[in-house]
Amino acid sequence: MKYLPSVPSVLSVLFPRPLIRAINTAPALTRLVQACNIAFDGNSEWVVIKYGVYPNERGLQVVDRESAQAMHTAFNSKVSRLANLFRGEPIYIGHPDDDEWKRANPGVRAEAVGRIRETKVGDDGLHLKFAYNEEGQRLVGGAAPAYEAFSPVWGMAPTTYKGRQAFRPLELYSAGLTNHPL
């Protein structure tokens, strides 16, 4: 499949929201699974974006129940589901849907190796059901996976945290497989 602009980025042009796009790379947030080995349910698995405050080059990112609920609601909106042809948000190798990342990593393929199929708000964070195609299964499966972490790309709104400027993620755009979450 050839690369198409991220559906949320297309939607944000049609229906502007004052969200700031960011890649989150905090290691506590991005580990795919314990011991870096993925247990598949067929060709899918659940991962969790845990509640917490995570540093980012754009500032502190506050992931709390409000953030998780907003991302869950946006993910399940009819507009978002239709925009992604009911397939879910893409999972890439890295972040080829981010212009800045793409400039720093020329030549990287921009094909999805999986999709985020479902979201749930839990007591510990936002649960995402990842489903991989054959290439994705090969990249994250087995005793020595090629990729052991992921980093989400999301839209954030300004907020404050303990009197400091911070951001709260409100929309999940995609996820990128990585080995360098820092």
mmCIF file of C-alpha atoms in Angstrom:
data_model
loop_
_atom_site.group_PDB
_atom_site.id
_atom_site.type_symbol
_atom_site.label_atom_id
_atom_site.label_comp_id
_atom_site.label_asym_id
_atom_site.label_seq_id
_atom_site.Cartn_x
_atom_site.Cartn_y
_atom_site.Cartn_z
ATOM 1 C CA MET A 1 0.000 0.000 0.000
ATOM 2 C CA LYS A 2 1.397 3.405 -0.943
ATOM 3 C CA TYR A 3 1.667 6.125 1.650
ATOM 4 C CA LEU A 4 -1.275 8.470 1.986
ATOM 5 C CA PRO A 5 -1.298 11.461 4.326
ATOM 6 C CA SER A 6 -2.381 10.575 7.807
ATOM 7 C CA VAL A 7 -6.160 10.616 7.955
ATOM 8 C CA PRO A 8 -6.204 12.695 11.145
ATOM 9 C CA SER A 9 -3.933 15.259 9.456
ATOM 10 C CA VAL A 10 -6.363 15.405 6.511
ATOM 11 C CA LEU A 11 -9.285 15.730 8.920
ATOM 12 C CA SER A 12 -7.513 18.485 10.832
ATOM 13 C CA VAL A 13 -7.319 20.484 7.609
ATOM 14 C CA LEU A 14 -11.035 19.991 6.969
ATOM 15 C CA PHE A 15 -12.100 20.416 10.609
ATOM 16 C CA PRO A 16 -9.377 22.447 12.359
ATOM 17 C CA ARG A 17 -8.729 21.871 16.047
ATOM 18 C CA PRO A 18 -6.017 23.625 17.991
ATOM 19 C CA LEU A 19 -4.046 20.428 18.623
ATOM 20 C CA ILE A 20 -0.262 20.197 18.635
ATOM 21 C CA ARG A 21 1.133 17.125 16.892
ATOM 22 C CA ALA A 22 3.806 15.225 18.838
ATOM 23 C CA ILE A 23 5.633 11.917 18.864
ATOM 24 C CA ASN A 24 5.904 10.574 22.393
ATOM 25 C CA THR A 25 9.038 8.580 23.089
ATOM 26 C CA ALA A 26 9.051 8.148 26.867
ATOM 27 C CA PRO A 27 10.305 4.597 27.562
ATOM 28 C CA ALA A 28 7.891 3.947 30.448
ATOM 29 C CA LEU A 29 5.059 4.645 28.040
ATOM 30 C CA THR A 30 6.239 2.742 25.026
ATOM 31 C CA ARG A 31 7.278 -0.784 25.983
ATOM 32 C CA LEU A 32 5.314 -3.232 23.867
ATOM 33 C CA VAL A 33 5.344 -6.112 26.303
ATOM 34 C CA GLN A 34 7.051 -7.409 29.374
ATOM 35 C CA ALA A 35 10.406 -9.035 28.613
ATOM 36 C CA CYS A 36 10.129 -7.604 25.072
ATOM 37 C CA ASN A 37 8.453 -10.766 23.820
ATOM 38 C CA ILE A 38 5.032 -10.466 22.277
ATOM 39 C CA ALA A 39 2.273 -12.941 22.947
ATOM 40 C CA PHE A 40 -0.127 -12.988 20.036
ATOM 41 C CA ASP A 41 -3.856 -13.527 20.151
ATOM 42 C CA GLY A 42 -3.978 -14.693 16.546
ATOM 43 C CA ASN A 43 -2.261 -11.702 14.979
ATOM 44 C CA SER A 44 -3.171 -9.094 17.592
ATOM 45 C CA GLU A 45 -2.250 -7.980 21.084
ATOM 46 C CA TRP A 46 -3.206 -5.387 23.671
ATOM 47 C CA VAL A 47 -0.726 -2.739 24.768
ATOM 48 C CA VAL A 48 -1.248 0.040 27.312
ATOM 49 C CA ILE A 49 -0.384 3.721 27.279
ATOM 50 C CA LYS A 50 -0.050 4.074 31.037
ATOM 51 C CA TYR A 51 -1.276 7.102 32.941
ATOM 52 C CA GLY A 52 1.520 9.442 33.883
ATOM 53 C CA VAL A 53 3.429 12.597 33.045
ATOM 54 C CA TYR A 54 5.963 12.104 30.276
ATOM 55 C CA PRO A 55 8.688 14.471 29.082
ATOM 56 C CA ASN A 56 8.825 15.367 25.403
ATOM 57 C CA GLU A 57 10.711 17.907 23.315
ATOM 58 C CA ARG A 58 7.479 19.927 23.180
ATOM 59 C CA GLY A 59 7.015 19.801 26.960
ATOM 60 C CA LEU A 60 5.399 17.618 29.609
ATOM 61 C CA GLN A 61 2.642 15.370 28.328
ATOM 62 C CA VAL A 62 -0.076 14.518 30.829
ATOM 63 C CA VAL A 63 -1.747 11.185 30.127
ATOM 64 C CA ASP A 64 -4.631 10.774 32.562
ATOM 65 C CA ARG A 65 -8.139 9.338 32.467
ATOM 66 C CA GLU A 66 -9.425 12.520 30.787
ATOM 67 C CA SER A 67 -6.789 12.151 28.084
ATOM 68 C CA ALA A 68 -7.509 8.441 27.625
ATOM 69 C CA GLN A 69 -11.253 9.060 27.397
ATOM 70 C CA ALA A 70 -10.743 11.814 24.801
ATOM 71 C CA MET A 71 -8.476 9.582 22.673
ATOM 72 C CA HIS A 72 -10.922 6.675 22.993
ATOM 73 C CA THR A 73 -13.855 8.884 21.972
ATOM 74 C CA ALA A 74 -11.951 10.369 19.016
ATOM 75 C CA PHE A 75 -10.792 6.908 17.885
ATOM 76 C CA ASN A 76 -14.358 5.604 17.913
ATOM 77 C CA SER A 77 -15.977 8.630 16.294
ATOM 78 C CA LYS A 78 -17.820 7.953 13.063
ATOM 79 C CA VAL A 79 -15.696 10.536 11.253
ATOM 80 C CA SER A 80 -12.432 8.910 12.365
ATOM 81 C CA ARG A 81 -13.636 5.388 11.623
ATOM 82 C CA LEU A 82 -14.874 6.379 8.175
ATOM 83 C CA ALA A 83 -11.694 8.336 7.430
ATOM 84 C CA ASN A 84 -9.645 5.188 8.126
ATOM 85 C CA LEU A 85 -12.092 3.024 6.181
ATOM 86 C CA PHE A 86 -12.918 1.225 9.460
ATOM 87 C CA ARG A 87 -9.403 -0.307 9.523
ATOM 88 C CA GLY A 88 -8.059 1.593 12.548
ATOM 89 C CA GLU A 89 -5.081 3.892 12.985
ATOM 90 C CA PRO A 90 -1.840 2.738 11.313
ATOM 91 C CA ILE A 91 1.209 1.197 12.963
ATOM 92 C CA TYR A 92 4.410 2.032 11.087
ATOM 93 C CA ILE A 93 8.100 1.298 11.384
ATOM 94 C CA GLY A 94 9.101 4.605 12.930
ATOM 95 C CA HIS A 95 7.012 7.661 12.054
ATOM 96 C CA PRO A 96 6.868 8.166 8.276
ATOM 97 C CA ASP A 97 3.592 10.059 8.748
ATOM 98 C CA ASP A 98 5.459 12.848 10.584
ATOM 99 C CA ASP A 99 7.189 15.359 8.295
ATOM 100 C CA GLU A 100 10.018 16.184 10.724
ATOM 101 C CA TRP A 101 10.770 12.500 11.397
ATOM 102 C CA LYS A 102 10.596 11.708 7.686
ATOM 103 C CA ARG A 103 13.181 14.425 6.877
ATOM 104 C CA ALA A 104 15.530 12.970 9.509
ATOM 105 C CA ASN A 105 15.006 9.402 8.192
ATOM 106 C CA PRO A 106 14.948 9.582 4.384
ATOM 107 C CA GLY A 107 14.136 6.449 2.440
ATOM 108 C CA VAL A 108 12.031 4.784 5.126
ATOM 109 C CA ARG A 109 9.001 2.995 3.723
ATOM 110 C CA ALA A 110 5.689 4.505 4.665
ATOM 111 C CA GLU A 111 3.601 1.351 4.715
ATOM 112 C CA ALA A 112 1.583 0.222 7.694
ATOM 113 C CA VAL A 113 2.705 -3.054 9.296
ATOM 114 C CA GLY A 114 -0.385 -3.140 11.463
ATOM 115 C CA ARG A 115 -3.394 -1.254 12.749
ATOM 116 C CA ILE A 116 -4.783 -0.138 16.068
ATOM 117 C CA ARG A 117 -8.110 -1.944 15.945
ATOM 118 C CA GLU A 118 -9.705 -1.033 19.239
ATOM 119 C CA THR A 119 -9.253 1.147 22.320
ATOM 120 C CA LYS A 120 -10.471 0.814 25.914
ATOM 121 C CA VAL A 121 -10.077 3.118 28.893
ATOM 122 C CA GLY A 122 -8.735 1.155 31.853
ATOM 123 C CA ASP A 123 -7.761 1.865 35.438
ATOM 124 C CA ASP A 124 -4.090 1.926 34.420
ATOM 125 C CA GLY A 125 -4.266 3.741 31.073
ATOM 126 C CA LEU A 126 -5.515 3.627 27.506
ATOM 127 C CA HIS A 127 -5.531 0.067 26.166
ATOM 128 C CA LEU A 128 -4.867 -0.345 22.443
ATOM 129 C CA LYS A 129 -5.483 -3.532 20.501
ATOM 130 C CA PHE A 130 -2.706 -3.883 17.930
ATOM 131 C CA ALA A 131 -3.211 -6.146 14.906
ATOM 132 C CA TYR A 132 -0.276 -6.851 12.598
ATOM 133 C CA ASN A 133 0.027 -8.009 9.022
ATOM 134 C CA GLU A 134 2.589 -10.741 8.201
ATOM 135 C CA GLU A 135 5.479 -8.276 8.122
ATOM 136 C CA GLY A 136 4.409 -6.741 11.424
ATOM 137 C CA GLN A 137 4.178 -10.165 13.081
ATOM 138 C CA ARG A 138 7.672 -10.963 11.864
ATOM 139 C CA LEU A 139 9.037 -7.650 13.209
ATOM 140 C CA VAL A 140 7.581 -7.897 16.721
ATOM 141 C CA GLY A 141 7.265 -11.647 17.300
ATOM 142 C CA GLY A 142 9.541 -14.355 18.531
ATOM 143 C CA ALA A 143 12.209 -14.542 21.199
ATOM 144 C CA ALA A 144 14.325 -11.777 19.621
ATOM 145 C CA PRO A 145 11.923 -9.279 18.019
ATOM 146 C CA ALA A 146 13.257 -6.655 15.615
ATOM 147 C CA TYR A 147 11.233 -4.001 17.479
ATOM 148 C CA GLU A 148 10.531 -3.967 21.190
ATOM 149 C CA ALA A 149 8.802 -0.636 21.746
ATOM 150 C CA PHE A 150 6.352 1.752 20.166
ATOM 151 C CA SER A 151 5.777 5.462 20.335
ATOM 152 C CA PRO A 152 2.406 7.065 19.703
ATOM 153 C CA VAL A 153 1.822 10.102 17.515
ATOM 154 C CA TRP A 154 -0.993 12.202 18.887
ATOM 155 C CA GLY A 155 -2.624 15.596 18.906
ATOM 156 C CA MET A 156 -2.318 17.490 22.189
ATOM 157 C CA ALA A 157 -3.963 20.530 23.738
ATOM 158 C CA PRO A 158 -2.207 22.910 26.149
ATOM 159 C CA THR A 159 -2.923 22.415 29.855
ATOM 160 C CA THR A 160 -1.117 22.961 33.141
ATOM 161 C CA TYR A 161 0.426 20.419 35.470
ATOM 162 C CA LYS A 162 1.438 21.504 38.985
ATOM 163 C CA GLY A 163 1.563 25.091 37.781
ATOM 164 C CA ARG A 164 3.733 24.283 34.742
ATOM 165 C CA GLN A 165 2.845 24.493 31.066
ATOM 166 C CA ALA A 166 2.039 21.002 29.792
ATOM 167 C CA PHE A 167 0.017 19.212 27.121
ATOM 168 C CA ARG A 168 -2.772 16.640 27.242
ATOM 169 C CA PRO A 169 -3.057 14.144 24.324
ATOM 170 C CA LEU A 170 -6.600 14.144 22.926
ATOM 171 C CA GLU A 171 -6.330 12.290 19.600
ATOM 172 C CA LEU A 172 -4.242 9.280 18.657
ATOM 173 C CA TYR A 173 -2.973 9.501 15.060
ATOM 174 C CA SER A 174 -0.701 6.457 14.694
ATOM 175 C CA ALA A 175 1.949 4.349 16.411
ATOM 176 C CA GLY A 176 5.532 3.753 15.364
ATOM 177 C CA LEU A 177 7.586 0.645 16.139
ATOM 178 C CA THR A 178 10.998 1.593 17.498
ATOM 179 C CA ASN A 179 13.976 0.341 19.470
ATOM 180 C CA HIS A 180 15.023 3.808 20.560
ATOM 181 C CA PRO A 181 12.225 5.232 22.697
ATOM 182 C CA LEU A 182 14.589 7.894 24.085
#
